[in-house]
Short mmCIF file of C-alpha atoms in Angstrom, two decimals:
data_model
loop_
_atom_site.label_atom_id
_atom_site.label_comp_id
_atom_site.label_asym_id
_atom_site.label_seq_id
_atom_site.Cartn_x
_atom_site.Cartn_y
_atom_site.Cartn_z
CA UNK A 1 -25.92 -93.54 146.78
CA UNK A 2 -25.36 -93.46 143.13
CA UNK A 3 -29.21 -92.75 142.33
CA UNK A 4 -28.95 -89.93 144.26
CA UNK A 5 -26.09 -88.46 142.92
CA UNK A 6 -27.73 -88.97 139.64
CA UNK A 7 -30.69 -87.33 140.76
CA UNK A 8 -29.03 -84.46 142.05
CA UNK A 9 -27.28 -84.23 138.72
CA UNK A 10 -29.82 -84.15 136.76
CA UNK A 11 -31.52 -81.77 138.78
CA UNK A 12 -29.06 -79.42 138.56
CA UNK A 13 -28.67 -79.71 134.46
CA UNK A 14 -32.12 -79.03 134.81
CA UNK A 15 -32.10 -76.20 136.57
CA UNK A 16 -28.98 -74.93 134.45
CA UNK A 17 -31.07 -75.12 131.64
CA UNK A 18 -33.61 -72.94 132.72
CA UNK A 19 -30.98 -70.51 133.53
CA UNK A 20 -29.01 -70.66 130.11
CA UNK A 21 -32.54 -69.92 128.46
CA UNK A 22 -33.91 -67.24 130.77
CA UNK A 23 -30.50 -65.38 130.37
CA UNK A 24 -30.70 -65.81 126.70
CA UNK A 25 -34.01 -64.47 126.18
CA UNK A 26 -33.49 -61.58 128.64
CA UNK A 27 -30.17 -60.77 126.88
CA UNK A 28 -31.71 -60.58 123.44
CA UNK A 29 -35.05 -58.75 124.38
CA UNK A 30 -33.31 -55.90 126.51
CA UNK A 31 -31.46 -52.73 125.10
CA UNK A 32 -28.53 -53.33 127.30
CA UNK A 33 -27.97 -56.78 126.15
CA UNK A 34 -24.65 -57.60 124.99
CA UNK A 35 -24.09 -59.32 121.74
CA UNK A 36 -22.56 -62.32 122.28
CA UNK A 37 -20.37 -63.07 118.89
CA UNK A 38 -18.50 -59.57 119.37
CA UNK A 39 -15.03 -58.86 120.83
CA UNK A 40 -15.48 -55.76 122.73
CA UNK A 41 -12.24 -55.63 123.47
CA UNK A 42 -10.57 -55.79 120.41
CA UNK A 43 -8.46 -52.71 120.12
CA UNK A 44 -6.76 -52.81 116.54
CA UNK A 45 -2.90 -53.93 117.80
CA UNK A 46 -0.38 -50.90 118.52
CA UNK A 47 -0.79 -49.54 114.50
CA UNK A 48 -0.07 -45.64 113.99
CA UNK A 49 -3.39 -44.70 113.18
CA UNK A 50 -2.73 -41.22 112.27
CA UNK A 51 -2.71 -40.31 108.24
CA UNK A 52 -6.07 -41.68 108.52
CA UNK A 53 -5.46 -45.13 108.50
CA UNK A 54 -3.92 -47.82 109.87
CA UNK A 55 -0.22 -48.08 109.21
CA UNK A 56 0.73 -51.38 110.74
CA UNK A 57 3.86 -49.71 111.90
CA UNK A 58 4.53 -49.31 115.46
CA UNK A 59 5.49 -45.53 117.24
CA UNK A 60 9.54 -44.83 117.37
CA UNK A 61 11.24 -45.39 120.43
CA UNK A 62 10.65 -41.59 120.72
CA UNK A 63 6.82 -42.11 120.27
CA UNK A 64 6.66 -39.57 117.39
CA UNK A 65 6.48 -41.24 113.99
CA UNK A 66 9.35 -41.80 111.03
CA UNK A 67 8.89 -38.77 108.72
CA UNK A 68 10.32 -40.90 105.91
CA UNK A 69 7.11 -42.89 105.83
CA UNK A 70 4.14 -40.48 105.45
CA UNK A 71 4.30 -37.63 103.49
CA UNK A 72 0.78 -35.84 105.87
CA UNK A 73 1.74 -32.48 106.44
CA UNK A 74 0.39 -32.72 109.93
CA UNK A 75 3.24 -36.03 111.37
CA UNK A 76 5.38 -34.06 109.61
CA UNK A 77 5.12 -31.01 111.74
CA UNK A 78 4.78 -33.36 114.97
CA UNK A 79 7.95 -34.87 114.05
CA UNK A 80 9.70 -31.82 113.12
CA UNK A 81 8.18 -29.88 116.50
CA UNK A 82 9.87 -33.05 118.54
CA UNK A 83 12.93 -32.46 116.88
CA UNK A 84 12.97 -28.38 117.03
CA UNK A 85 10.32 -27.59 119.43
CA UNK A 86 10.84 -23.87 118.60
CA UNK A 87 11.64 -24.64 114.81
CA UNK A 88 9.05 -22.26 112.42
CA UNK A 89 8.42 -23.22 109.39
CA UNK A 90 6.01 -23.44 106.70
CA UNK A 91 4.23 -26.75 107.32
CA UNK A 92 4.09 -26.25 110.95
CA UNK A 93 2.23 -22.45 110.65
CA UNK A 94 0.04 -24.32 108.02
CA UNK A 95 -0.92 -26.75 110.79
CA UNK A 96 -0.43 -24.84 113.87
CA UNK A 97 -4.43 -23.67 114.01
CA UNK A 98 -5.32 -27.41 113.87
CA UNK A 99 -2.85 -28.30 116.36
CA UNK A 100 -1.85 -25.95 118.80
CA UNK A 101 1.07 -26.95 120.57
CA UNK A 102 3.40 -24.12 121.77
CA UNK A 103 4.61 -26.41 124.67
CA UNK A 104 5.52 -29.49 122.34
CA UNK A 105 3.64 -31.72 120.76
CA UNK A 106 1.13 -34.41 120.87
CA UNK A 107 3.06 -37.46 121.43
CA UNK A 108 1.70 -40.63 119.88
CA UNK A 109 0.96 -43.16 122.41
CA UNK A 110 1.19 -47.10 122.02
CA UNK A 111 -2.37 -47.25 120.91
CA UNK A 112 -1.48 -45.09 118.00
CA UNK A 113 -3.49 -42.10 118.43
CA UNK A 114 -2.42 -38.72 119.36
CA UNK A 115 -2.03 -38.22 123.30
CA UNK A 116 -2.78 -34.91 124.74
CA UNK A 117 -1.96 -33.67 128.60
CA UNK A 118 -4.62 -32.09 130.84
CA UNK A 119 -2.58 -29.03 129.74
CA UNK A 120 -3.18 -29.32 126.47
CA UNK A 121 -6.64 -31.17 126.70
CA UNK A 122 -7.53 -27.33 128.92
CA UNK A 123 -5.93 -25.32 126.41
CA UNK A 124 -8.55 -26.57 123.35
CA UNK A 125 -11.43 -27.00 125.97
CA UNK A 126 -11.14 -22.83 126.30
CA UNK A 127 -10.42 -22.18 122.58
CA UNK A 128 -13.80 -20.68 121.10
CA UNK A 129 -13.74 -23.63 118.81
CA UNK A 130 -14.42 -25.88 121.25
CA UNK A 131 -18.66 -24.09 121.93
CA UNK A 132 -18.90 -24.55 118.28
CA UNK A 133 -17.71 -27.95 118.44
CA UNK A 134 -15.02 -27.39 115.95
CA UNK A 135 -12.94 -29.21 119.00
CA UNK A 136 -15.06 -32.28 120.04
CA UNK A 137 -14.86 -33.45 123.42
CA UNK A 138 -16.42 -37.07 123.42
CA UNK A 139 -16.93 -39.24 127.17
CA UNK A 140 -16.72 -42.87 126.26
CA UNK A 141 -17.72 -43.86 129.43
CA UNK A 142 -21.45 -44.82 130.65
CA UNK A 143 -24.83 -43.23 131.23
CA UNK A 144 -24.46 -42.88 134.72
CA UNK A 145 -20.82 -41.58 134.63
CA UNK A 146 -21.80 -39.85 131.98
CA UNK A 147 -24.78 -38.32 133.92
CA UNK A 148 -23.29 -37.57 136.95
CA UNK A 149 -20.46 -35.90 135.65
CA UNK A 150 -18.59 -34.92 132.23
CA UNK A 151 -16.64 -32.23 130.37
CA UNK A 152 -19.16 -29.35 129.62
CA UNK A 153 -20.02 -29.70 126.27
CA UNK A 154 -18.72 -33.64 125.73
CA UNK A 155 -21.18 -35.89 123.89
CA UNK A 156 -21.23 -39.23 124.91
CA UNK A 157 -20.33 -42.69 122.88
CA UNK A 158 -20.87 -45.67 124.94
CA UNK A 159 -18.19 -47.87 122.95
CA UNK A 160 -20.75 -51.56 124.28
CA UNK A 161 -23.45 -49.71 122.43
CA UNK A 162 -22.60 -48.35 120.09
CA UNK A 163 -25.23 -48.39 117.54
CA UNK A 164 -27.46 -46.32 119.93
CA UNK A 165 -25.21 -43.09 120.38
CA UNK A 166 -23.28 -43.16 117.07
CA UNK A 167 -25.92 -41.83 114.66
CA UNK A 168 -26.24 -38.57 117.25
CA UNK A 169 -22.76 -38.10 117.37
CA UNK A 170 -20.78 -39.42 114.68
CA UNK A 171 -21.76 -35.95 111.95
CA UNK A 172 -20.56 -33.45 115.22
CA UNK A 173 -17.47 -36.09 114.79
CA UNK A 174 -16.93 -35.27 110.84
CA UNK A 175 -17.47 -31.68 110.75
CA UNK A 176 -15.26 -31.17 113.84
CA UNK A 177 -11.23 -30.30 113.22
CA UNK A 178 -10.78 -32.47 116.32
CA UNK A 179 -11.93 -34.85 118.70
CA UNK A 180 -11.26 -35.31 122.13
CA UNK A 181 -11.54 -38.46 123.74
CA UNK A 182 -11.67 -39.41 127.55
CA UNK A 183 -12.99 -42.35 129.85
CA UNK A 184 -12.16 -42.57 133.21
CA UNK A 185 -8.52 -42.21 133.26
CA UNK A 186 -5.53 -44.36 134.01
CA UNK A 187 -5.97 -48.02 133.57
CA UNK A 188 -9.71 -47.30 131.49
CA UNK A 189 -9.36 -48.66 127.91
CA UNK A 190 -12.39 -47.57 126.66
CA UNK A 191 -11.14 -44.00 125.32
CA UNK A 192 -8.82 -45.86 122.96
CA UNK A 193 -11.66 -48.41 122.14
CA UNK A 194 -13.78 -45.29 121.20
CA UNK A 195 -11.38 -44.06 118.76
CA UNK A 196 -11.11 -47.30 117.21
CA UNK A 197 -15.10 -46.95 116.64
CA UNK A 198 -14.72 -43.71 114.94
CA UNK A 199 -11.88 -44.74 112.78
CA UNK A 200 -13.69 -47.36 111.61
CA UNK A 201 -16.57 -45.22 110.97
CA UNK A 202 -14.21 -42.84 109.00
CA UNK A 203 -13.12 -39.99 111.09
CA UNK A 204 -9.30 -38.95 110.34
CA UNK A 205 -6.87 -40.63 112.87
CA UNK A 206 -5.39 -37.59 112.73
CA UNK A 207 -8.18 -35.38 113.93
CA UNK A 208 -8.19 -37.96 117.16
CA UNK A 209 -6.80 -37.28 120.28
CA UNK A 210 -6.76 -39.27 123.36
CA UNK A 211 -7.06 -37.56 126.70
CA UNK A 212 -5.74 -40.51 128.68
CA UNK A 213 -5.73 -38.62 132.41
CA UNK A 214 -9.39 -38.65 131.65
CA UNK A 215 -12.04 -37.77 134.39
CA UNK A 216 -10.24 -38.37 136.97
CA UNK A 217 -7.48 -35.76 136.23
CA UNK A 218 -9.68 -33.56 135.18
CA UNK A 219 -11.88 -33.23 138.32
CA UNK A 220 -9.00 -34.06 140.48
CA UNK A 221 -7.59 -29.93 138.97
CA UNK A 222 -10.92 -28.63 139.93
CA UNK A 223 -11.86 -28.09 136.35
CA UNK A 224 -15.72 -27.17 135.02
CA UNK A 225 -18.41 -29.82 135.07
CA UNK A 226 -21.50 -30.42 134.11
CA UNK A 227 -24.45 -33.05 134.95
CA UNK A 228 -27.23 -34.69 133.23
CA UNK A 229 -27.67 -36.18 129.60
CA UNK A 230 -27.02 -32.85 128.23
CA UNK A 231 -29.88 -33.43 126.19
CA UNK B 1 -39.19 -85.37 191.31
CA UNK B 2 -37.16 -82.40 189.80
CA UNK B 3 -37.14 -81.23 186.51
CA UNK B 4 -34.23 -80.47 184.41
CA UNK B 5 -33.48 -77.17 183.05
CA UNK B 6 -33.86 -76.49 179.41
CA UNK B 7 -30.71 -77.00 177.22
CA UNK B 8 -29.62 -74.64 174.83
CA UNK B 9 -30.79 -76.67 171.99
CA UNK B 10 -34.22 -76.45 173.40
CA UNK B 11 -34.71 -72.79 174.07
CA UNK B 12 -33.64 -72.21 170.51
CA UNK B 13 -35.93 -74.48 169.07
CA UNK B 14 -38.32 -72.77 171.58
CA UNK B 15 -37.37 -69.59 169.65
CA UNK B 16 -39.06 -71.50 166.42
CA UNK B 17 -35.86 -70.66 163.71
CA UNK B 18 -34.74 -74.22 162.48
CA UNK B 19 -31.13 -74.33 162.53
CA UNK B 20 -30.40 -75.86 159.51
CA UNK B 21 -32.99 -73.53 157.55
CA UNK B 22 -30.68 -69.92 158.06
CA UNK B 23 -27.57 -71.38 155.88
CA UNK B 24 -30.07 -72.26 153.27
CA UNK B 25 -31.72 -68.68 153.31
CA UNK B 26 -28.21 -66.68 153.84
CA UNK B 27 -26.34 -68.49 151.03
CA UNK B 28 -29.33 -68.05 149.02
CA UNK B 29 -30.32 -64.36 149.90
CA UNK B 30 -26.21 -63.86 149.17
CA UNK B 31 -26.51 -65.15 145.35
CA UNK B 32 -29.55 -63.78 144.41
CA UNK B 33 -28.51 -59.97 145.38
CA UNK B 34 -25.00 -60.77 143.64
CA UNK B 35 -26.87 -62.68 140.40
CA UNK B 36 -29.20 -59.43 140.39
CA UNK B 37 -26.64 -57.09 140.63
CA UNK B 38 -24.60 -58.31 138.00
CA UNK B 39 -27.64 -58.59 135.23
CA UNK B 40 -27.90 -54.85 136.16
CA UNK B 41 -24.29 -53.80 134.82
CA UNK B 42 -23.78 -57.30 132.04
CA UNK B 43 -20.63 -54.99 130.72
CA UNK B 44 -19.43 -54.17 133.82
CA UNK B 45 -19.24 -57.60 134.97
CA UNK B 46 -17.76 -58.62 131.36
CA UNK B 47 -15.02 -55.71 132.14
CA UNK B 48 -13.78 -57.84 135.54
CA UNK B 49 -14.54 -61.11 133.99
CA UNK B 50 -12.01 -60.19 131.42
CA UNK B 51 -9.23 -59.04 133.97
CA UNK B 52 -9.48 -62.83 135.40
CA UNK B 53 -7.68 -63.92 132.26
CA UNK B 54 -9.10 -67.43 132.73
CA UNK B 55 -11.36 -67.11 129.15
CA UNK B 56 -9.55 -66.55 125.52
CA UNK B 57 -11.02 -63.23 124.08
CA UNK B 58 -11.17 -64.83 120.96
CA UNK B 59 -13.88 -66.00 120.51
CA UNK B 60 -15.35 -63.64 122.05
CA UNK B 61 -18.98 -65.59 122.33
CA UNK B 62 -17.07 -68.09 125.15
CA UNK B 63 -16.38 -64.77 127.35
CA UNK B 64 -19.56 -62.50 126.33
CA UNK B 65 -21.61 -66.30 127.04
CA UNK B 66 -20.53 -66.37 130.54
CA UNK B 67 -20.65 -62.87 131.23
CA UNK B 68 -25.01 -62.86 130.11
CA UNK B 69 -25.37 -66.43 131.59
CA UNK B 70 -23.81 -67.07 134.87
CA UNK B 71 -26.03 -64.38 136.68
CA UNK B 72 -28.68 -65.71 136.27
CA UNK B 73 -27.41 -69.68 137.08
CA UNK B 74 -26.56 -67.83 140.27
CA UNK B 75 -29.89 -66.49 140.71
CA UNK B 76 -31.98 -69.23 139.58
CA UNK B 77 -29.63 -71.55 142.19
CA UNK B 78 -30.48 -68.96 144.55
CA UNK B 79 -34.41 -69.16 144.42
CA UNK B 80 -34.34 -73.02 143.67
CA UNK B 81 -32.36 -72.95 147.16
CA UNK B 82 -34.57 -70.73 148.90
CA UNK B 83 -37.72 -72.60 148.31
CA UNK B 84 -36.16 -76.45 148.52
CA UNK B 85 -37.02 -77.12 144.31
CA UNK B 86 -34.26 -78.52 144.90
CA UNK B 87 -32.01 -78.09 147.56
CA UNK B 88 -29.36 -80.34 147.42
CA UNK B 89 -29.06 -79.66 143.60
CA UNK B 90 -29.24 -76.18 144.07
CA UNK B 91 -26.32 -76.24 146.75
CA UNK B 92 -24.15 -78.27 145.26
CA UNK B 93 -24.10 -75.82 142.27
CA UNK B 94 -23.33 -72.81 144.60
CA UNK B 95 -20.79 -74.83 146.02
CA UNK B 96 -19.41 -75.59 142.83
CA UNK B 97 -19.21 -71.71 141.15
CA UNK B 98 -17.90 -70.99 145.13
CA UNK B 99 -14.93 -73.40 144.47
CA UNK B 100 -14.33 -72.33 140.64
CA UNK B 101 -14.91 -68.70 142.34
CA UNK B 102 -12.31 -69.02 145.17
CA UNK B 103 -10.01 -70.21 143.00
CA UNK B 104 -10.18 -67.41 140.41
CA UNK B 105 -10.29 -64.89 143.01
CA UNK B 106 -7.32 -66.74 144.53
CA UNK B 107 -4.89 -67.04 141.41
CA UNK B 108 -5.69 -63.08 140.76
CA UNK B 109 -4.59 -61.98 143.85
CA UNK B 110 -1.55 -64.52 143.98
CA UNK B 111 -0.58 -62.85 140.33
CA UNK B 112 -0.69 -59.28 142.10
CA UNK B 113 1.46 -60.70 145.14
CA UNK B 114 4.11 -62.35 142.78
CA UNK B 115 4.57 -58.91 141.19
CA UNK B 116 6.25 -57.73 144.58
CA UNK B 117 4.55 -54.72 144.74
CA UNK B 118 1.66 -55.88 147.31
CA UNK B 119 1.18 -57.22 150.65
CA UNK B 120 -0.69 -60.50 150.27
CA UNK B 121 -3.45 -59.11 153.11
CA UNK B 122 -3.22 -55.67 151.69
CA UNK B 123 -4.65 -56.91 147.82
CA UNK B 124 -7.53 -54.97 146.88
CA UNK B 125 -9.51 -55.20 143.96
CA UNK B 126 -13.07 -55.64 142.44
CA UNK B 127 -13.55 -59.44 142.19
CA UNK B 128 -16.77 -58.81 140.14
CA UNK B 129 -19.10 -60.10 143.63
CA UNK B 130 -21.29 -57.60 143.70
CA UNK B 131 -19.53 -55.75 146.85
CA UNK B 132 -17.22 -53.31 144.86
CA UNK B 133 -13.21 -53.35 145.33
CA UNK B 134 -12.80 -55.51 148.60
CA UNK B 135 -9.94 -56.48 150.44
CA UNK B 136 -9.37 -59.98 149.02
CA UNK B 137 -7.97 -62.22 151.69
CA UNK B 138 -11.25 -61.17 153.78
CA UNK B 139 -13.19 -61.87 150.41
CA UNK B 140 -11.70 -65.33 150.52
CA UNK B 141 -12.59 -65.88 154.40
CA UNK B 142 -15.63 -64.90 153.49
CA UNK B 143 -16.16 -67.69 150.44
CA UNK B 144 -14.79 -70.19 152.73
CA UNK B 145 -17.76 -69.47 155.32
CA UNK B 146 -20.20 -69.50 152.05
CA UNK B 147 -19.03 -72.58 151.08
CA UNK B 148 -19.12 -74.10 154.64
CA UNK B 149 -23.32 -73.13 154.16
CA UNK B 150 -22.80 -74.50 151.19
CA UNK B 151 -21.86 -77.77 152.60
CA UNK B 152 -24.83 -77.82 155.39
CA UNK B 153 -27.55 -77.28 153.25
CA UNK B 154 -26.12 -80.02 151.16
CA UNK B 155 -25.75 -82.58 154.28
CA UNK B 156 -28.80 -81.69 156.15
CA UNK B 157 -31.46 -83.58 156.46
CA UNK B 158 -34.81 -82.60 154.40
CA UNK B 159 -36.62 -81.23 157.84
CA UNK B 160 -34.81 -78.93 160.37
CA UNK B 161 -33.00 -80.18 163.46
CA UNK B 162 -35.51 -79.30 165.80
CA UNK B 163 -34.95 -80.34 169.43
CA UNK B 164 -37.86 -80.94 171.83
CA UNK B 165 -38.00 -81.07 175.72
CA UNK B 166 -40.32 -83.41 176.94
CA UNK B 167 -43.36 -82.08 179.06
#
């Protein structure tokens, strides 16, 4: 009994071994391979990554941020537009073109980036700006979601590989006043893992904006589409 | 002198499918389409093997191993099972990853149910199968009966039962 047990053992090493090198070699020789030593899932903690950096501090209990510890002219007139939504003064006109907001703000959300409504995600999707990409819309989800379906205009970062769509998009990302992120919508993380990427990369935290209802809010309000690579 | 009519043993073996041989070829047929799907999407299946919370993220080479490996131990099982090299080996693996399988899928859904939210037998979600978001306690009937083939192709003898009538 016990030599066939340890037969059947080391069969099935065996044949584990052949697996455990045919996966390896397939993962390394194919574009979609993943690399194996990298946390794709790392998101950066809950740090305020507006001002351009990260902070380390965490959003107020009224998700805006304290105005006592940035001096950026563009918290400022977040904070000041949560306190006095209808308040008009000089800093806020100075930022108002960069963030238009006449129905609030953009709320900073526990990932630390700016949050924006379908509301407001509409309202800079039909500004001019937006065909000129001076407001980027990027999809951080995958080809074939991608493909089948994203905001007209949206490039597309997939944040798992990264190194192939990041030289296409990351100068539109620079030169534009802001970028729009979206995945899928509700529970999808890759949106925030997205903005991580281009933080890293160098874009201003506060030129990023999350779109958290994502693509399934915006096709659930009947809102334009369009298909294909948009190549 | 009269002659006895044939039992049902004998008209299936009449039929020519060995018995014991359509376990081996379903379980197998099963883990190579769920294997092959899974190389397909590797992040996809990372994604759900992530929500298990049964592997550390850090570091992340334990998680991303399993995610680019285990497809293809189910798919190499798979065709080791499907043409005998071996087959008790080969089933005894599946039956193993069905058991560590069952039990993952098992502790998920319990997780969900504790939260109070749920119905046990109305738990839906993606276990990361192959099959999309399924309805788990069906998903776990169903591993029970894979594991049940499983257990044949272990037990049975190298040959199929066959069952002959005298003539």
């Amino acid at each position: 009994m016990s030599k066939i047990v340890l037969k059947t053992l080391g069969q099935l090493a065996g044949l584990a071994a052949v697996a455990t090198g045919i996966a390896l070699t397939f993962n390394a020789a194919r574009s979609k391979g993943l690399t194996l030593t990298r946390n794709y899932f790392d998101t950066g903690g809950s740090a305020i990554r507006t001002t351009g950096g990260r902070l380390g501090d965490r959003p107020d209990a009224a998700g805006g941020h304290d105005p006592s510890e940035a001096s950026d002219p563009a918290l400022l007139a977040v904070d000041r537009r949560a306190a006095e939504p209808g308040a008009a003064d000089d800093v806020a006109q100075d930022v108002s073109a960069e963030q238009p907001s006449d129905d609030g703000v953009y709320q900073v959300g526990d990932h630390g980036f700016y949050e924006l409504t379908l509301t407001q995600a509409v309202r800079l999707f039909e500004d001019p700006a937006t065909q000129t990409q001076g407001y980027l819309f990027i999809d951080a989800r995958d080809d074939d979601a991608f493909d089948s379906g994203h905001i007209p205009g949206a490039l597309q970062i997939d944040h798992y590989y990264l190194e192939q769509y990041l030289p296409d998009v990351l100068p539109a990302a620079f030169s534009a006043q802001m970028v729009i992120v979206y995945c899928n919508g509700d529970k999808c993380e890759d949106s925030i893992l997205v903005c991580n990427d281009l933080l890293d990369e160098g874009v201003e935290g506060d030129n990023l904006l999350l779109f958290k209802g994502g693509w399934k809010e915006w096709t659930a309000n009947d809102m334009p589409v369009e298909t294909g690579s948009g190549l | 002198m009269t002659v006895a009519s044939p039992s049902v043993w004998s008209r299936l073996a009449g039929l020519g499918i060995p018995l014991l041989t359509l376990p081996r070829l379903v379980l197998a047929y099963t883990f190579i389409s769920m294997g092959i799907h899974k190389i397909d999407n590797p992040v996809a299946f990372l994604k759900l093997l992530r929500l298990y919370e049964l592997l550390p993220e850090e570091p992340a080479v334990y998680m991303n191993s399993i995610a680019v490996v285990m497809p293809w131990l189910e798919v190499v099982f798979g065709v080791a099972l499907l043409f005998r090299a071996p087959t008790r080996a080969a089933a005894v693996a599946l039956l193993a990853m069905l058991t560590v399988f069952f039990g993952a899928i098992f502790l998920r859904a319990l997780n969900i149910y504790a939260e109070g939210t749920t119905p046990f037998t109305e738990i839906v979600f993606d276990c990361g199968c192959g099959g999309g978001p399924q309805v788990i306690y069906q998903k776990l009937l169903k591993n029970t009966g894979l594991m049940a083939l499983a257990l044949v192709a272990i037990l049975s003898r190298p040959r199929p039962l066959w069952v002959r009538t005298g003539e």
